[in-house]
Short mmCIF file of N, CA, C and O and ligand atoms in Angstrom, two decimals:
data_model
loop_
_atom_site.label_atom_id
_atom_site.label_comp_id
_atom_site.label_asym_id
_atom_site.label_seq_id
_atom_site.Cartn_x
_atom_site.Cartn_y
_atom_site.Cartn_z
N MET A 1 -28.95 -52.66 -32.52
CA MET A 1 -27.65 -52.50 -32.90
C MET A 1 -25.95 -51.66 -31.96
O MET A 1 -26.32 -50.95 -32.10
N THR A 2 -26.06 -52.38 -32.71
CA THR A 2 -24.08 -51.59 -31.77
C THR A 2 -23.40 -51.37 -32.96
O THR A 2 -23.12 -51.77 -33.86
N SER A 3 -22.89 -50.59 -32.69
CA SER A 3 -21.30 -49.52 -33.03
C SER A 3 -19.83 -50.31 -32.64
O SER A 3 -20.14 -49.41 -31.37
N GLN A 4 -19.00 -50.08 -33.20
CA GLN A 4 -17.66 -50.25 -32.54
C GLN A 4 -16.98 -49.39 -33.11
O GLN A 4 -15.63 -49.67 -32.34
N ASN A 5 -18.40 -48.38 -33.79
CA ASN A 5 -16.72 -47.06 -34.03
C ASN A 5 -17.74 -46.26 -33.42
O ASN A 5 -17.57 -44.97 -33.74
N THR A 6 -16.83 -46.59 -32.30
CA THR A 6 -16.61 -45.72 -31.16
C THR A 6 -14.56 -44.45 -31.05
O THR A 6 -14.20 -45.36 -30.05
N ALA A 7 -15.79 -43.58 -31.70
CA ALA A 7 -13.97 -42.55 -31.81
C ALA A 7 -12.95 -42.62 -30.66
O ALA A 7 -14.49 -41.68 -29.90
N SER A 8 -12.23 -42.81 -29.69
CA SER A 8 -11.97 -42.83 -29.26
C SER A 8 -10.94 -41.36 -29.54
O SER A 8 -9.75 -41.34 -29.79
N VAL A 9 -10.92 -39.90 -29.02
CA VAL A 9 -10.04 -38.75 -29.30
C VAL A 9 -9.49 -38.49 -28.15
O VAL A 9 -9.54 -38.55 -27.39
N PRO A 10 -7.61 -38.55 -28.57
CA PRO A 10 -7.30 -38.43 -27.48
C PRO A 10 -7.01 -37.57 -26.75
O PRO A 10 -7.34 -36.74 -27.57
N LEU A 11 -7.10 -37.54 -25.82
CA LEU A 11 -7.04 -35.78 -24.68
C LEU A 11 -5.43 -35.66 -24.57
O LEU A 11 -5.37 -35.92 -23.46
N GLN A 12 -5.15 -35.58 -25.56
CA GLN A 12 -3.57 -34.72 -24.96
C GLN A 12 -4.16 -33.12 -25.25
O GLN A 12 -4.16 -32.36 -26.68
N SER A 13 -3.83 -32.78 -24.00
CA SER A 13 -4.08 -31.46 -24.20
C SER A 13 -2.45 -30.73 -23.90
O SER A 13 -2.60 -30.33 -22.80
N PRO A 14 -1.72 -30.27 -24.74
CA PRO A 14 -0.26 -29.98 -24.21
C PRO A 14 -0.33 -28.54 -23.86
O PRO A 14 -1.42 -28.07 -24.52
N ARG A 15 0.01 -28.02 -22.70
CA ARG A 15 0.14 -27.05 -22.85
C ARG A 15 0.20 -25.12 -24.41
O ARG A 15 1.40 -25.64 -24.44
N GLY A 16 -0.48 -24.50 -23.37
CA GLY A 16 -0.12 -23.23 -24.41
C GLY A 16 -1.66 -23.17 -25.42
O GLY A 16 -2.01 -22.31 -26.07
N VAL A 17 -2.42 -24.34 -25.46
CA VAL A 17 -3.01 -24.21 -26.06
C VAL A 17 -4.98 -24.00 -25.38
O VAL A 17 -4.12 -23.96 -24.43
N ALA A 18 -5.29 -23.36 -26.00
CA ALA A 18 -6.05 -21.85 -25.48
C ALA A 18 -7.69 -23.41 -25.16
O ALA A 18 -8.11 -24.41 -25.51
N HIS A 19 -7.59 -22.75 -23.97
CA HIS A 19 -8.39 -22.86 -22.16
C HIS A 19 -8.97 -22.20 -22.16
O HIS A 19 -8.75 -21.49 -22.24
N GLU A 20 -10.36 -22.57 -21.55
CA GLU A 20 -10.96 -21.55 -20.52
C GLU A 20 -10.19 -21.91 -19.22
O GLU A 20 -10.42 -22.70 -18.21
N HIS A 21 -8.95 -20.45 -18.93
CA HIS A 21 -8.48 -19.80 -17.65
C HIS A 21 -9.33 -20.02 -16.46
O HIS A 21 -10.34 -19.59 -15.91
N GLY A 22 -9.28 -20.95 -15.67
CA GLY A 22 -9.34 -20.84 -14.30
C GLY A 22 -7.67 -19.45 -13.23
O GLY A 22 -7.76 -20.26 -12.83
N TRP A 23 -9.40 -18.59 -13.52
CA TRP A 23 -8.25 -17.61 -13.31
C TRP A 23 -8.71 -17.45 -11.67
O TRP A 23 -9.95 -17.23 -10.96
N SER A 24 -7.71 -17.49 -10.05
CA SER A 24 -7.21 -17.27 -9.10
C SER A 24 -7.21 -16.25 -9.06
O SER A 24 -5.69 -15.90 -9.09
N VAL A 25 -7.21 -15.80 -7.87
CA VAL A 25 -6.31 -14.56 -6.99
C VAL A 25 -5.82 -14.27 -7.10
O VAL A 25 -5.56 -14.81 -5.64
N GLU A 26 -4.37 -13.04 -7.19
CA GLU A 26 -3.13 -14.47 -6.39
C GLU A 26 -3.17 -12.82 -5.01
O GLU A 26 -2.41 -12.94 -4.29
N SER A 27 -3.41 -11.46 -5.94
CA SER A 27 -3.08 -10.62 -4.47
C SER A 27 -4.27 -9.50 -5.28
O SER A 27 -4.07 -9.44 -6.61
N ARG A 28 -4.56 -8.77 -4.34
CA ARG A 28 -5.26 -7.33 -4.96
C ARG A 28 -4.47 -5.68 -4.58
O ARG A 28 -4.32 -6.32 -3.44
N HIS A 29 -4.87 -4.99 -5.34
CA HIS A 29 -4.34 -3.85 -4.57
C HIS A 29 -4.91 -2.80 -5.46
O HIS A 29 -5.08 -2.46 -6.41
N PRO A 30 -5.56 -1.62 -4.11
CA PRO A 30 -6.92 -1.03 -4.23
C PRO A 30 -5.72 0.10 -4.89
O PRO A 30 -4.04 0.95 -4.53
N THR A 31 -5.57 0.91 -6.28
CA THR A 31 -5.33 1.80 -6.12
C THR A 31 -6.71 2.81 -7.11
O THR A 31 -7.84 2.38 -7.14
N SER A 32 -6.47 4.30 -7.33
CA SER A 32 -7.41 5.61 -7.30
C SER A 32 -8.76 5.42 -8.44
O SER A 32 -9.40 5.59 -8.81
N GLY A 33 -7.00 4.28 -9.65
CA GLY A 33 -8.47 3.95 -10.59
C GLY A 33 -9.06 2.54 -10.51
O GLY A 33 -9.82 2.25 -11.33
N GLY A 34 -8.95 2.02 -9.18
CA GLY A 34 -9.82 1.15 -9.23
C GLY A 34 -9.21 -0.33 -8.15
O GLY A 34 -7.32 0.18 -8.48
N THR A 35 -9.28 -1.33 -8.41
CA THR A 35 -8.70 -2.22 -7.45
C THR A 35 -7.79 -3.77 -8.59
O THR A 35 -8.21 -3.73 -9.65
N VAL A 36 -6.86 -3.26 -8.97
CA VAL A 36 -5.59 -4.43 -9.46
C VAL A 36 -6.17 -5.58 -8.83
O VAL A 36 -5.22 -5.49 -7.50
N LEU A 37 -6.01 -6.54 -9.67
CA LEU A 37 -5.85 -8.16 -9.46
C LEU A 37 -5.17 -8.57 -10.16
O LEU A 37 -4.61 -8.76 -11.49
N TYR A 38 -3.80 -9.44 -9.93
CA TYR A 38 -2.72 -9.77 -9.44
C TYR A 38 -3.27 -11.45 -10.05
O TYR A 38 -4.36 -12.06 -8.87
N VAL A 39 -4.58 -12.14 -11.98
CA VAL A 39 -4.82 -13.35 -11.84
C VAL A 39 -3.70 -14.50 -12.28
O VAL A 39 -2.95 -13.95 -13.15
N ARG A 40 -3.55 -15.43 -11.91
CA ARG A 40 -3.22 -17.14 -11.87
C ARG A 40 -4.26 -18.18 -12.39
O ARG A 40 -5.29 -18.42 -11.68
N CYS A 41 -3.85 -18.42 -13.84
CA CYS A 41 -4.34 -19.69 -14.39
C CYS A 41 -4.42 -20.78 -12.88
O CYS A 41 -3.76 -20.79 -13.16
N THR A 42 -4.75 -21.91 -12.50
CA THR A 42 -4.61 -22.31 -11.86
C THR A 42 -4.25 -24.09 -12.44
O THR A 42 -3.97 -25.34 -12.25
N GLU A 43 -4.97 -23.22 -14.28
CA GLU A 43 -4.32 -25.35 -14.61
C GLU A 43 -3.31 -24.84 -15.51
O GLU A 43 -2.43 -25.90 -15.19
N CYS A 44 -2.34 -23.88 -15.74
CA CYS A 44 -1.93 -23.38 -16.72
C CYS A 44 -0.54 -23.03 -16.02
O CYS A 44 0.55 -22.88 -16.82
N GLY A 45 -1.00 -22.60 -15.13
CA GLY A 45 -0.16 -20.93 -14.60
C GLY A 45 -0.33 -19.84 -15.23
O GLY A 45 1.07 -19.09 -14.72
N VAL A 46 -0.89 -19.50 -16.27
CA VAL A 46 -0.50 -18.49 -17.17
C VAL A 46 -0.63 -16.78 -16.09
O VAL A 46 -2.02 -17.22 -15.23
N ARG A 47 -1.04 -16.09 -16.50
CA ARG A 47 -0.45 -15.09 -14.85
C ARG A 47 -1.26 -13.47 -16.30
O ARG A 47 -0.81 -13.43 -17.27
N ARG A 48 -2.35 -12.80 -15.89
CA ARG A 48 -2.99 -11.82 -15.68
C ARG A 48 -2.78 -10.87 -15.06
O ARG A 48 -3.24 -11.13 -13.35
N VAL A 49 -3.43 -9.23 -15.48
CA VAL A 49 -3.54 -8.35 -14.31
C VAL A 49 -4.79 -8.01 -14.92
O VAL A 49 -5.25 -7.46 -16.17
N ASP A 50 -5.77 -8.12 -14.16
CA ASP A 50 -6.76 -7.12 -14.32
C ASP A 50 -6.93 -6.26 -13.04
O ASP A 50 -6.30 -6.03 -12.67
N VAL A 51 -7.80 -5.73 -13.70
CA VAL A 51 -7.62 -4.31 -12.75
C VAL A 51 -9.85 -4.53 -12.49
O VAL A 51 -11.20 -4.61 -13.60
N GLN A 52 -10.57 -4.06 -11.56
CA GLN A 52 -12.31 -4.43 -11.36
C GLN A 52 -12.25 -2.58 -11.34
O GLN A 52 -11.53 -2.01 -9.98
N ARG A 53 -13.17 -1.71 -11.76
CA ARG A 53 -13.68 -0.18 -11.66
C ARG A 53 -14.20 0.42 -10.09
O ARG A 53 -13.77 0.23 -10.20
N SER A 54 -15.14 -1.03 -10.28
CA SER A 54 -15.79 -0.95 -8.82
C SER A 54 -16.76 -1.78 -9.13
O SER A 54 -16.59 -2.97 -9.66
N ARG A 55 -16.95 -2.03 -7.50
CA ARG A 55 -17.78 -3.68 -7.03
C ARG A 55 -18.69 -4.05 -7.96
O ARG A 55 -18.98 -5.32 -7.80
N GLN A 56 -19.25 -2.53 -8.90
CA GLN A 56 -20.42 -3.59 -9.77
C GLN A 56 -20.30 -4.05 -11.27
O GLN A 56 -20.91 -4.20 -11.28
N GLN A 57 -18.83 -3.35 -11.77
CA GLN A 57 -17.90 -4.31 -12.71
C GLN A 57 -17.43 -5.13 -12.64
O GLN A 57 -16.67 -5.44 -11.41
N PRO A 58 -17.48 -6.38 -13.80
CA PRO A 58 -16.63 -7.00 -13.41
C PRO A 58 -15.30 -6.37 -13.62
O PRO A 58 -15.11 -5.59 -14.58
N PRO A 59 -14.16 -7.21 -13.58
CA PRO A 59 -12.76 -6.86 -13.44
C PRO A 59 -12.24 -6.99 -15.61
O PRO A 59 -13.48 -8.41 -15.82
N GLU A 60 -11.24 -6.57 -15.71
CA GLU A 60 -11.56 -6.19 -16.92
C GLU A 60 -10.17 -6.31 -17.28
O GLU A 60 -8.80 -6.33 -16.88
N ALA A 61 -9.01 -7.38 -18.40
CA ALA A 61 -7.84 -7.88 -18.11
C ALA A 61 -7.37 -6.37 -18.54
O ALA A 61 -8.11 -5.84 -19.50
N LEU A 62 -5.86 -5.73 -17.91
CA LEU A 62 -5.25 -5.26 -18.53
C LEU A 62 -3.98 -5.38 -18.98
O LEU A 62 -3.44 -5.20 -20.03
N SER A 63 -4.19 -6.33 -19.32
CA SER A 63 -2.64 -6.58 -19.66
C SER A 63 -2.73 -8.08 -20.34
O SER A 63 -3.72 -9.35 -19.76
N HIS A 64 -2.07 -8.69 -21.28
CA HIS A 64 -1.82 -9.59 -22.25
C HIS A 64 -1.57 -10.51 -21.15
O HIS A 64 -0.79 -10.57 -19.99
N GLU A 65 -2.13 -11.81 -21.31
CA GLU A 65 -1.72 -12.98 -20.48
C GLU A 65 0.25 -13.61 -20.96
O GLU A 65 0.26 -13.37 -21.77
N THR A 66 0.47 -13.86 -19.58
CA THR A 66 1.65 -13.95 -19.63
C THR A 66 2.34 -15.23 -18.74
O THR A 66 2.09 -14.93 -18.13
N ALA A 67 3.39 -16.29 -19.28
CA ALA A 67 3.67 -17.36 -18.89
C ALA A 67 4.35 -16.60 -17.62
O ALA A 67 4.86 -15.55 -17.25
N SER A 68 4.35 -17.38 -16.25
CA SER A 68 4.75 -16.85 -14.98
C SER A 68 6.59 -16.83 -15.73
O SER A 68 7.17 -18.38 -16.33
N PRO A 69 7.73 -16.19 -14.70
CA PRO A 69 9.39 -16.49 -15.39
C PRO A 69 9.97 -17.73 -15.03
O PRO A 69 10.15 -18.35 -15.09
N SER A 70 9.19 -18.20 -13.87
CA SER A 70 9.90 -19.87 -13.29
C SER A 70 9.56 -21.09 -14.81
O SER A 70 10.19 -21.32 -14.41
N GLU A 71 8.54 -20.53 -15.59
CA GLU A 71 7.75 -21.18 -16.47
C GLU A 71 7.84 -21.12 -17.85
O GLU A 71 7.99 -21.96 -18.67
N ARG A 72 9.18 -19.70 -18.45
CA ARG A 72 9.22 -19.37 -19.12
C ARG A 72 10.79 -19.81 -20.14
O ARG A 72 11.40 -20.11 -18.95
N ARG A 73 11.00 -20.48 -21.25
CA ARG A 73 11.64 -20.97 -21.01
C ARG A 73 12.47 -20.13 -22.76
O ARG A 73 11.79 -19.93 -23.36
ZN1 LIG B 1 -5.13 -21.44 -18.00
#
């Protein structure tokens, strides 16, 4: 039995819609409290500041996600 009922969901994902950011480290700065990582999402350009307190721990977010100034309107 063939079904014609293949619902085609439009893949329109406007910017700002929550997605899993693909962070890429733009720069890192060793500080006394750990390594501060400036990361940017390669998909939507959102930036965030992380801190990695030790090499055994994953980075944790220091700042909220912020749009890059050039894209802010
Ligand atoms: Zn993103």
